[in-house]
Amino acid sequence: MSQVTRPITSTRKQLWRDLGYAAVIAGVAGLIIYAAGRGFISFFAACFVAFVLAPLVEALERRGFSRLQSVAAIYGVGLILAAAAVFYLTPVLQHQIATLRMKLPEYSVQAHDRLEGFQKELDRRFPELKRMNFAETITKSTRVFVDQSLERFPNIMFNVLTLLTVFVLIPVMSWYLLLESRAIKRFVISLVPNRYFEPALNLLYRVDQHLSRYLTGLLIDAVVVGCLLSVGYSILGVPFGVTIGISSGFVHLIPYLGPIFGAVAALLVTILDSGVTVKLVYVLLIAGAVHLFDSLLIQPLVLSKTADLHPLTVLLILIIGANAFGVWGMVLGVPAFCVARIVVQEYLSIARRHLRETI
Amino acid sequence: MIIDSLWDNIFRGRQKGAERTIDLLLKIPIFENLSLRELRFIEKLIYVRRYASGEPIFQQGDPSLGMYVVKTGAVKIIRQLPGGEPRLIATLTAGEFFGELGLIDDAPRSAAAVAHDATETIGFFKPDLMSLIHRRPDLGLKILLSVATTLSARLRHAHEELERFILNPPTETQIRERIRVTF
């Protein structure tokens, strides 16, 4: 058989040119996200919902339902559950928030008295600190902060724009994302030049699998932690137990913070309500038990295969995410890091191959 | 000069030759046992790509990701041994397929595939096969069984060749000639 010319290989120049294109595309995407500002949060939230629901949709497809039927069925059940949650939980939450606002002056006085006692003790031991009125400063700033938060909370929760976003915009966007996810993937792949087609397909598949598993695991974890803390604190008779539990569930979307937030909130409320009693030990025991249960059973089951990060790395990501993008940076930091890691792995494997070919 | 077929792939638009694609898939052993309905389902998982003449489809040593069917044009399969010059192993034309082992394992591609003319290929890849097995196990298993049947036929053929060689050992010259022709 005749000898043929060497297959066309990519050169270093071509690699740099493609890197330049990739940088321009990333820059334009970044600009669009920056220009869209907060509007993109709804889009990301819709992506989150779509990723979380995708395994359920596929499970129904396995049972012979079409994609449309599967998505419609899940939305139907979701609608019923959301309606039930709004019906049962909203009055409880509203009642607890209203009670907390009513009790706040009383708590404030109690806190002030305790702090004043602490201040007197401090003055006795360290007279040089006398002129710094800790009790007054802490009570004032705490009262202002809590009062403002409680005033803002119902406004944020129940204003028209939030309701519209949560109940209309995000469900509609995630509906289309779920229905058209394959068409979207195919469109994205069609934009990729032929020489990167296979790696891009592999990359998209790995990112898709990873995000879907991670976000579903994270949601299951948050729901379990929220439910356990709600039930535990309610049984213990901690005031606002349900509110603290649900809030802890939301906060648990940021790794490690759920049980810590729950414990601190429950301890504060218990101290203000009943003083320093043995109940505080039970509050700590519940928080510790939930944390242990979560770390030893839930997280290894739902998250171990997806994140695979050292706790120190996670903490570093949380600090950087919080500084750069606030709460969203903390929530999305870990999945964003994992996706970036996959992208870098794929890129390095392509680059190594190209360099090997050109040497 | 090779023109990047990026825009060609983007603005190809709705596939006019959808029926032709299904006809083509029916001729591939891996898909020949599927019903028309199942083939229409598979059609949503495949990728049609256009390559300019001389453009590589994949390089030797790339990780295997899946198989290709030549839709139009022709594809040259080229293999290079360490220290040797690249040699043409085969030229595949419309309806022929290559790279099906990539549906099963991750081993590196044993040869490069380069478009001979302006070529259109149909690609079917492992991530989509895995997703298919997850969502439609019946259809996924049918395809896996077909891949296994194809590989089994090849293994049987190799076994028969080996048996023939053992019964009738070739001379050194014949072996050298065979190696020269293959590589």
Coordinates of C-alpha atoms in Angstrom, one line a residue:
Chain A
M1 CA 0.0 0.0 0.0
S2 CA 1.4 3.4 -0.9
Q3 CA 2.8 5.7 1.6
V4 CA 0.7 8.8 2.3
T5 CA 1.4 12.3 3.6
R6 CA 1.6 12.8 7.4
P7 CA -1.9 13.6 8.9
I8 CA -2.4 17.3 9.5
T9 CA -1.3 18.0 13.0
S10 CA -2.1 21.0 15.1
T11 CA 0.8 23.2 15.8
R12 CA 1.7 25.2 18.9
K13 CA 0.6 28.4 17.0
Q14 CA -2.8 26.9 16.4
L15 CA -3.1 26.0 20.1
W16 CA -2.3 29.5 21.1
R17 CA -4.8 30.9 18.5
D18 CA -7.5 28.6 19.9
L19 CA -6.6 29.7 23.4
G20 CA -7.0 33.3 22.3
Y21 CA -10.5 32.5 20.8
A22 CA -11.4 30.7 24.1
A23 CA -10.3 33.7 26.1
V24 CA -12.4 36.1 23.9
I25 CA -15.5 33.8 24.2
A26 CA -15.0 33.6 28.0
G27 CA -14.5 37.4 28.2
V28 CA -17.7 38.1 26.2
A29 CA -19.7 35.6 28.3
G30 CA -18.3 37.3 31.5
L31 CA -19.4 40.7 30.1
I32 CA -22.9 39.4 29.3
I33 CA -23.2 38.0 32.9
Y34 CA -21.8 41.3 34.3
A35 CA -24.2 43.4 32.2
A36 CA -27.2 41.1 33.1
G37 CA -26.3 41.6 36.8
R38 CA -28.8 40.2 39.2
G39 CA -31.0 38.9 36.4
F40 CA -28.6 36.1 35.9
I41 CA -29.3 34.8 39.5
S42 CA -32.7 33.7 38.3
F43 CA -31.1 31.9 35.4
F44 CA -28.6 30.2 37.6
A45 CA -31.4 29.3 40.0
A46 CA -33.3 27.8 37.1
C47 CA -30.2 25.8 36.0
F48 CA -29.9 24.6 39.6
V49 CA -33.5 23.4 39.6
A50 CA -33.1 21.7 36.2
F51 CA -29.9 19.9 37.3
V52 CA -31.6 18.7 40.5
L53 CA -34.7 17.5 38.7
A54 CA -32.9 15.9 35.7
P55 CA -32.3 12.5 37.5
L56 CA -36.0 12.3 38.4
V57 CA -37.0 13.0 34.8
E58 CA -34.6 10.3 33.6
A59 CA -36.0 7.9 36.1
L60 CA -39.5 8.4 34.7
E61 CA -38.2 8.1 31.2
R62 CA -36.8 4.7 32.1
R63 CA -40.3 3.7 33.0
G64 CA -41.5 4.5 29.5
F65 CA -42.8 8.0 29.9
S66 CA -41.8 10.6 27.2
R67 CA -39.6 13.6 28.2
L68 CA -42.6 15.9 28.2
Q69 CA -44.8 13.6 30.3
S70 CA -42.0 13.1 32.8
V71 CA -41.3 16.8 33.2
A72 CA -45.1 17.6 33.4
A73 CA -45.6 14.9 36.1
I74 CA -42.7 16.2 38.2
Y75 CA -43.9 19.7 37.9
G76 CA -47.4 18.6 38.9
V77 CA -46.1 16.9 42.1
G78 CA -43.8 19.8 42.8
L79 CA -46.7 22.3 42.5
I80 CA -48.8 20.3 45.0
L81 CA -45.8 20.0 47.4
A82 CA -45.0 23.7 47.0
A83 CA -48.7 24.6 47.6
A84 CA -48.8 22.4 50.7
A85 CA -45.6 23.9 52.0
V86 CA -46.8 27.5 51.5
F87 CA -50.2 26.5 53.0
Y88 CA -48.7 24.9 56.1
L89 CA -45.4 26.6 56.6
T90 CA -46.2 30.2 55.8
P91 CA -48.5 30.7 58.8
V92 CA -46.0 29.0 61.1
L93 CA -43.1 31.1 59.8
Q94 CA -45.1 34.4 59.8
H95 CA -46.4 33.6 63.4
Q96 CA -42.8 32.9 64.6
I97 CA -41.4 36.0 63.0
A98 CA -44.2 38.2 64.4
T99 CA -43.6 36.7 67.9
L100 CA -39.9 37.2 67.6
R101 CA -40.5 40.8 66.7
M102 CA -42.8 41.2 69.7
K103 CA -40.4 39.5 72.0
L104 CA -37.4 41.4 70.7
P105 CA -37.6 44.3 73.2
E106 CA -37.9 41.8 76.1
Y107 CA -34.9 39.8 74.8
S108 CA -33.1 43.0 74.2
V109 CA -33.6 44.1 77.8
Q110 CA -32.5 40.6 79.0
A111 CA -29.5 40.7 76.8
H112 CA -28.6 44.2 78.0
D113 CA -28.9 43.1 81.7
R114 CA -26.7 40.2 81.1
L115 CA -24.2 42.2 79.2
E116 CA -24.3 44.9 81.9
G117 CA -23.4 42.3 84.5
F118 CA -20.6 41.1 82.3
Q119 CA -19.4 44.7 81.9
K120 CA -19.4 45.3 85.7
E121 CA -17.3 42.2 86.1
L122 CA -15.0 43.3 83.4
D123 CA -14.7 46.8 84.9
R124 CA -13.9 45.3 88.3
R125 CA -11.1 43.1 86.8
F126 CA -9.8 45.5 84.1
P127 CA -10.5 49.1 85.2
E128 CA -8.7 50.5 82.2
L129 CA -11.5 49.2 79.9
K130 CA -14.1 51.2 81.8
R131 CA -14.6 53.9 79.2
M132 CA -15.4 51.3 76.5
N133 CA -19.1 50.7 77.2
F134 CA -19.4 47.2 75.7
A135 CA -22.8 46.4 76.9
E136 CA -24.4 49.5 75.4
T137 CA -22.6 49.3 72.1
I138 CA -23.3 45.6 71.6
T139 CA -27.0 45.9 72.6
K140 CA -27.6 48.9 70.3
S141 CA -26.0 47.5 67.2
T142 CA -27.5 44.0 67.7
R143 CA -31.0 45.5 68.2
V144 CA -30.7 47.7 65.1
F145 CA -29.4 44.7 63.0
V146 CA -32.0 42.2 64.2
D147 CA -34.8 44.8 63.8
Q148 CA -33.8 45.7 60.3
S149 CA -33.4 42.0 59.3
L150 CA -36.8 41.1 60.6
E151 CA -38.4 44.1 58.9
R152 CA -36.7 43.2 55.6
F153 CA -37.3 39.5 55.8
P154 CA -41.1 39.5 55.1
N155 CA -40.5 42.2 52.5
I156 CA -37.9 40.0 50.7
M157 CA -40.0 36.8 51.2
F158 CA -43.3 38.1 50.2
N159 CA -42.8 41.0 47.7
V160 CA -44.3 40.7 44.2
L161 CA -41.0 40.6 42.4
T162 CA -39.6 37.8 44.6
L163 CA -42.9 35.8 44.3
L164 CA -42.9 36.4 40.5
T165 CA -39.3 35.2 40.2
V166 CA -39.7 32.2 42.5
F167 CA -43.1 31.0 41.3
V168 CA -43.1 32.0 37.6
L169 CA -39.7 32.9 36.1
I170 CA -37.5 30.2 37.6
P171 CA -40.1 27.3 37.1
V172 CA -40.7 28.4 33.5
M173 CA -37.0 28.7 32.7
S174 CA -36.2 25.4 34.3
W175 CA -39.2 23.8 32.5
Y176 CA -37.6 24.7 29.1
L177 CA -34.1 23.8 30.3
L178 CA -35.3 20.4 31.3
L179 CA -37.2 19.8 28.0
E180 CA -34.6 21.2 25.7
S181 CA -31.4 20.3 27.6
R182 CA -30.3 17.9 24.8
A183 CA -31.0 20.4 22.1
I184 CA -29.0 23.0 24.1
K185 CA -26.1 20.6 24.5
R186 CA -26.2 19.8 20.8
F187 CA -26.2 23.5 19.9
V188 CA -23.2 24.2 22.2
I189 CA -21.3 21.2 20.7
S190 CA -22.1 22.5 17.2
L191 CA -20.2 25.7 18.0
V192 CA -17.0 23.7 18.8
P193 CA -14.4 23.4 16.0
N194 CA -13.9 19.9 14.7
R195 CA -10.5 19.4 16.3
Y196 CA -12.0 19.9 19.8
F197 CA -15.3 18.2 19.1
E198 CA -14.6 14.9 20.9
P199 CA -12.9 16.5 24.0
A200 CA -15.7 19.1 24.2
L201 CA -18.3 16.3 24.1
N202 CA -16.5 14.4 26.8
L203 CA -16.1 17.6 28.9
L204 CA -19.8 18.5 28.6
Y205 CA -20.8 15.0 29.6
R206 CA -18.5 15.0 32.7
V207 CA -19.6 18.5 33.8
D208 CA -23.2 17.6 33.3
Q209 CA -22.9 14.3 35.3
H210 CA -20.9 16.0 38.1
L211 CA -23.1 19.1 38.5
S212 CA -26.3 17.0 38.5
R213 CA -24.9 14.6 41.1
Y214 CA -23.4 17.3 43.3
L215 CA -26.5 19.7 43.3
T216 CA -28.9 16.8 43.9
G217 CA -26.7 15.6 46.8
L218 CA -26.4 19.1 48.2
L219 CA -30.2 19.6 48.1
I220 CA -30.9 16.2 49.8
D221 CA -28.3 17.0 52.4
A222 CA -29.8 20.5 53.1
V223 CA -33.3 19.1 53.3
V224 CA -32.2 16.3 55.7
V225 CA -30.3 18.7 58.0
G226 CA -33.1 21.3 57.9
C227 CA -35.8 18.6 58.8
L228 CA -33.7 17.0 61.6
L229 CA -32.8 20.3 63.2
S230 CA -36.5 21.5 62.9
V231 CA -37.8 18.3 64.5
G232 CA -35.0 18.1 67.2
Y233 CA -35.4 21.8 68.3
S234 CA -39.2 21.5 68.2
I235 CA -39.2 18.4 70.5
L236 CA -36.7 20.2 72.8
G237 CA -39.1 23.2 72.9
V238 CA -36.6 25.7 71.6
P239 CA -38.5 28.8 70.6
F240 CA -38.8 29.3 66.8
G241 CA -37.4 25.7 66.4
V242 CA -39.0 25.3 62.9
T243 CA -37.8 28.7 61.7
I244 CA -34.2 27.9 62.9
G245 CA -34.3 24.4 61.4
I246 CA -35.5 25.6 58.0
S247 CA -33.0 28.5 58.0
S248 CA -30.2 26.1 58.9
G249 CA -31.3 23.9 55.9
F250 CA -30.9 26.9 53.6
V251 CA -27.6 27.9 55.2
H252 CA -26.4 24.3 54.8
L253 CA -26.2 24.9 51.0
I254 CA -22.9 26.5 52.1
P255 CA -20.8 23.5 53.2
Y256 CA -20.4 23.0 57.0
L257 CA -22.4 26.1 58.0
G258 CA -25.9 24.6 58.5
P259 CA -25.6 22.9 61.9
I260 CA -23.2 25.7 63.1
F261 CA -25.7 28.3 62.2
G262 CA -28.5 26.2 63.8
A263 CA -26.6 25.7 67.0
V264 CA -25.7 29.3 67.4
A265 CA -29.2 30.6 66.7
A266 CA -30.8 28.0 69.0
L267 CA -28.3 28.7 71.8
L268 CA -28.9 32.4 71.6
V269 CA -32.7 32.0 71.6
T270 CA -32.6 29.5 74.4
I271 CA -30.3 31.7 76.6
L272 CA -32.6 34.7 76.0
D273 CA -35.7 32.6 76.7
S274 CA -34.7 30.5 79.6
G275 CA -31.3 31.7 80.7
V276 CA -28.3 29.5 81.2
T277 CA -29.9 26.1 81.9
V278 CA -29.2 22.4 81.1
K279 CA -31.3 22.9 78.0
L280 CA -28.3 24.5 76.3
V281 CA -26.4 21.2 76.6
Y282 CA -29.3 19.4 74.9
V283 CA -29.3 22.1 72.1
L284 CA -25.6 21.4 71.6
L285 CA -26.2 17.7 71.7
I286 CA -28.8 17.9 69.0
A287 CA -26.6 20.1 66.8
G288 CA -23.7 17.8 67.3
A289 CA -25.8 14.7 66.6
V290 CA -27.1 16.2 63.4
H291 CA -23.6 17.2 62.3
L292 CA -22.3 13.7 63.0
F293 CA -25.2 12.1 61.2
D294 CA -24.7 14.4 58.3
S295 CA -20.9 13.9 58.2
L296 CA -20.8 10.2 58.7
L297 CA -23.9 9.1 56.8
I298 CA -25.6 11.6 54.5
Q299 CA -22.5 13.4 53.0
P300 CA -20.6 10.1 52.3
L301 CA -23.8 8.8 50.6
V302 CA -24.7 11.8 48.5
L303 CA -21.6 13.9 48.1
S304 CA -18.5 11.8 48.5
K305 CA -18.1 10.8 44.8
T306 CA -18.8 14.3 43.5
A307 CA -16.8 16.8 45.4
D308 CA -13.8 14.8 46.6
L309 CA -12.1 17.8 48.1
H310 CA -10.1 18.2 51.3
P311 CA -12.0 20.2 54.0
L312 CA -9.2 22.8 53.9
T313 CA -9.7 23.3 50.2
V314 CA -13.4 23.7 50.8
L315 CA -12.8 26.4 53.5
L316 CA -10.4 28.2 51.2
I317 CA -13.0 28.2 48.4
L318 CA -15.6 29.5 50.8
I319 CA -13.4 32.4 52.0
I320 CA -12.5 33.4 48.4
G321 CA -16.1 32.9 47.2
A322 CA -17.4 35.0 50.1
N323 CA -15.0 37.8 49.4
A324 CA -15.5 37.8 45.7
F325 CA -19.3 37.2 45.3
G326 CA -20.8 37.2 48.8
V327 CA -23.3 34.5 49.7
W328 CA -23.7 33.3 46.1
G329 CA -19.9 32.8 46.0
M330 CA -20.1 30.6 49.0
V331 CA -23.0 28.5 47.6
L332 CA -21.6 28.1 44.1
G333 CA -17.9 28.2 45.0
V334 CA -17.5 24.4 45.4
P335 CA -19.4 23.3 42.3
A336 CA -17.7 26.0 40.2
F337 CA -14.3 24.9 41.5
C338 CA -15.1 21.2 40.6
V339 CA -16.2 22.3 37.1
A340 CA -13.1 24.4 36.6
R341 CA -11.0 21.4 37.8
I342 CA -12.6 19.1 35.1
V343 CA -12.1 21.8 32.4
V344 CA -8.4 22.2 33.4
Q345 CA -7.9 18.4 33.4
E346 CA -9.5 18.1 29.9
Y347 CA -7.5 21.1 28.6
L348 CA -4.2 19.7 30.0
S349 CA -4.9 16.4 28.3
I350 CA -5.5 18.2 25.0
A351 CA -2.5 20.4 25.4
R352 CA -0.2 17.5 26.3
R353 CA -1.4 15.6 23.2
H354 CA -0.9 18.6 20.9
L355 CA 2.6 19.3 22.3
R356 CA 3.5 15.6 21.9
E357 CA 2.4 15.7 18.3
T358 CA 4.4 18.8 17.5
I359 CA 7.7 17.7 19.2
Chain B
M1 CA -5.6 25.0 2.7
I2 CA -7.8 23.6 5.4
I3 CA -10.7 25.9 6.3
D4 CA -12.1 25.4 9.7
S5 CA -15.6 24.0 9.3
L6 CA -16.9 25.6 12.4
W7 CA -19.5 27.8 10.6
D8 CA -20.4 25.0 8.4
N9 CA -21.4 22.9 11.5
I10 CA -23.3 25.9 13.0
F11 CA -25.3 26.9 10.0
R12 CA -26.0 23.5 8.6
G13 CA -29.6 24.1 9.8
R14 CA -32.3 21.4 9.9
Q15 CA -31.1 18.2 8.5
K16 CA -32.7 17.7 5.1
G17 CA -31.4 14.2 4.7
A18 CA -32.9 12.9 7.9
E19 CA -34.4 9.9 6.1
R20 CA -31.1 9.2 4.4
T21 CA -29.4 9.2 7.8
I22 CA -31.8 6.6 9.1
D23 CA -31.3 4.5 5.9
L24 CA -27.6 4.8 6.4
L25 CA -27.8 3.7 10.1
L26 CA -29.9 0.7 9.0
K27 CA -27.0 -0.6 7.0
I28 CA -24.6 -0.5 10.0
P29 CA -24.5 -3.9 11.8
I30 CA -24.8 -2.2 15.2
F31 CA -28.1 -0.5 14.3
E32 CA -29.6 -3.0 11.8
N33 CA -31.8 -4.8 14.4
L34 CA -33.5 -1.6 15.6
S35 CA -37.0 -0.6 14.6
L36 CA -37.7 2.6 12.7
R37 CA -39.0 4.2 16.0
E38 CA -35.9 3.2 17.8
L39 CA -33.8 4.6 15.0
R40 CA -35.6 7.9 15.2
F41 CA -34.7 8.0 18.9
I42 CA -31.0 7.2 18.1
E43 CA -31.1 10.0 15.5
K44 CA -31.5 12.5 18.3
L45 CA -28.3 11.2 19.9
I46 CA -26.0 11.3 16.9
Y47 CA -23.9 14.2 15.7
V48 CA -23.5 15.0 12.0
R49 CA -20.1 16.8 11.4
R50 CA -18.6 18.2 8.2
Y51 CA -14.9 18.1 7.5
A52 CA -12.9 19.8 4.8
S53 CA -10.6 17.7 2.6
G54 CA -7.5 16.7 4.6
E55 CA -9.0 17.7 8.0
P56 CA -8.3 15.2 10.8
I57 CA -11.4 13.5 12.4
F58 CA -9.2 12.2 15.2
Q59 CA -5.5 11.5 15.7
Q60 CA -3.8 8.3 16.6
G61 CA -3.4 8.2 20.3
D62 CA -6.5 10.3 21.1
P63 CA -8.7 8.8 23.7
S64 CA -11.5 6.8 22.1
L65 CA -14.9 8.3 22.5
G66 CA -17.1 6.6 19.9
M67 CA -17.8 5.5 16.4
Y68 CA -18.2 7.3 13.1
V69 CA -20.2 6.4 10.0
V70 CA -19.1 8.0 6.7
K71 CA -22.2 9.7 5.3
T72 CA -20.7 11.4 2.3
G73 CA -17.2 11.7 1.0
A74 CA -14.4 9.4 2.1
V75 CA -12.1 8.9 5.1
K76 CA -8.5 7.7 5.2
I77 CA -7.4 5.5 8.1
I78 CA -3.7 6.1 8.7
R79 CA -1.5 4.3 11.1
Q80 CA 2.1 5.2 12.2
L81 CA 4.3 2.8 14.0
P82 CA 7.0 4.2 16.4
G83 CA 9.8 5.5 14.3
G84 CA 8.1 4.6 11.1
E85 CA 6.3 6.7 8.4
P86 CA 2.5 7.0 8.5
R87 CA 0.8 4.4 6.2
L88 CA -2.6 4.3 4.7
I89 CA -4.5 1.3 6.1
A90 CA -7.9 1.8 4.4
T91 CA -10.1 4.3 2.6
L92 CA -13.7 4.2 3.8
T93 CA -16.6 5.5 1.7
A94 CA -20.2 6.3 2.4
G95 CA -21.9 3.7 4.6
E96 CA -18.7 2.3 6.1
F97 CA -18.0 2.8 9.8
F98 CA -14.9 3.0 12.0
G99 CA -14.0 3.5 15.7
E100 CA -16.7 1.3 17.1
L101 CA -14.4 -0.1 19.8
G102 CA -14.5 3.4 21.3
L103 CA -18.1 2.7 22.4
I104 CA -16.7 0.0 24.7
D105 CA -13.2 1.0 26.0
D106 CA -11.2 4.1 26.6
A107 CA -8.0 2.8 24.9
P108 CA -6.2 5.4 22.7
R109 CA -7.1 5.4 19.0
S110 CA -4.9 2.9 17.2
A111 CA -4.9 5.0 14.0
A112 CA -5.7 8.4 12.7
A113 CA -8.8 9.2 10.6
V114 CA -8.5 12.0 8.0
A115 CA -11.2 13.3 5.7
H116 CA -10.2 12.4 2.1
D117 CA -12.6 14.8 0.4
A118 CA -15.2 17.2 1.8
T119 CA -16.8 14.6 4.1
E120 CA -19.8 14.3 6.3
T121 CA -19.8 11.9 9.1
I122 CA -22.3 10.6 11.6
G123 CA -20.9 10.2 15.1
F124 CA -22.3 8.1 17.9
F125 CA -20.4 8.4 21.2
K126 CA -20.0 6.6 24.5
P127 CA -21.4 9.3 26.8
D128 CA -24.7 9.2 24.7
L129 CA -24.7 5.4 24.8
M130 CA -24.3 5.5 28.6
S131 CA -27.1 8.0 28.9
L132 CA -29.2 5.8 26.6
I133 CA -28.6 2.7 28.8
H134 CA -29.6 4.8 31.8
R135 CA -32.8 6.2 30.2
R136 CA -33.8 3.4 27.8
P137 CA -32.1 0.2 29.1
D138 CA -34.0 -1.9 26.5
L139 CA -32.6 0.0 23.6
G140 CA -29.2 0.5 25.1
L141 CA -28.8 -3.2 25.7
K142 CA -29.9 -3.9 22.1
I143 CA -27.1 -1.7 20.8
L144 CA -24.5 -3.1 23.3
L145 CA -25.5 -6.7 22.2
S146 CA -25.0 -5.7 18.6
V147 CA -21.6 -4.2 19.4
A148 CA -20.7 -7.5 21.2
T149 CA -21.9 -9.5 18.2
T150 CA -19.7 -7.4 15.8
L151 CA -16.7 -7.9 18.1
S152 CA -17.5 -11.6 18.5
A153 CA -17.6 -12.0 14.7
R154 CA -14.2 -10.3 14.4
L155 CA -12.8 -12.5 17.2
R156 CA -14.1 -15.6 15.5
H157 CA -12.5 -14.5 12.2
A158 CA -9.2 -13.8 14.0
H159 CA -9.4 -17.2 15.6
E160 CA -10.0 -18.9 12.2
E161 CA -7.0 -17.0 10.7
L162 CA -4.9 -18.1 13.6
E163 CA -6.0 -21.7 13.2
R164 CA -5.2 -21.6 9.5
F165 CA -1.8 -20.2 10.3
I166 CA -1.1 -23.0 12.8
L167 CA -2.3 -25.7 10.4
N168 CA -0.4 -24.1 7.5
P169 CA 2.4 -22.0 8.9
P170 CA 3.4 -19.2 6.6
T171 CA 7.0 -18.6 5.5
E172 CA 9.0 -15.8 6.8
T173 CA 8.7 -13.9 3.5
Q174 CA 4.9 -14.3 3.7
I175 CA 4.9 -12.9 7.2
R176 CA 7.1 -9.9 6.2
E177 CA 4.8 -9.3 3.2
R178 CA 1.7 -9.4 5.5
I179 CA 3.2 -7.0 8.0
R180 CA 4.3 -4.6 5.2
V181 CA 0.8 -4.6 3.7
T182 CA -0.9 -4.1 7.1
F183 CA 1.3 -1.4 8.4

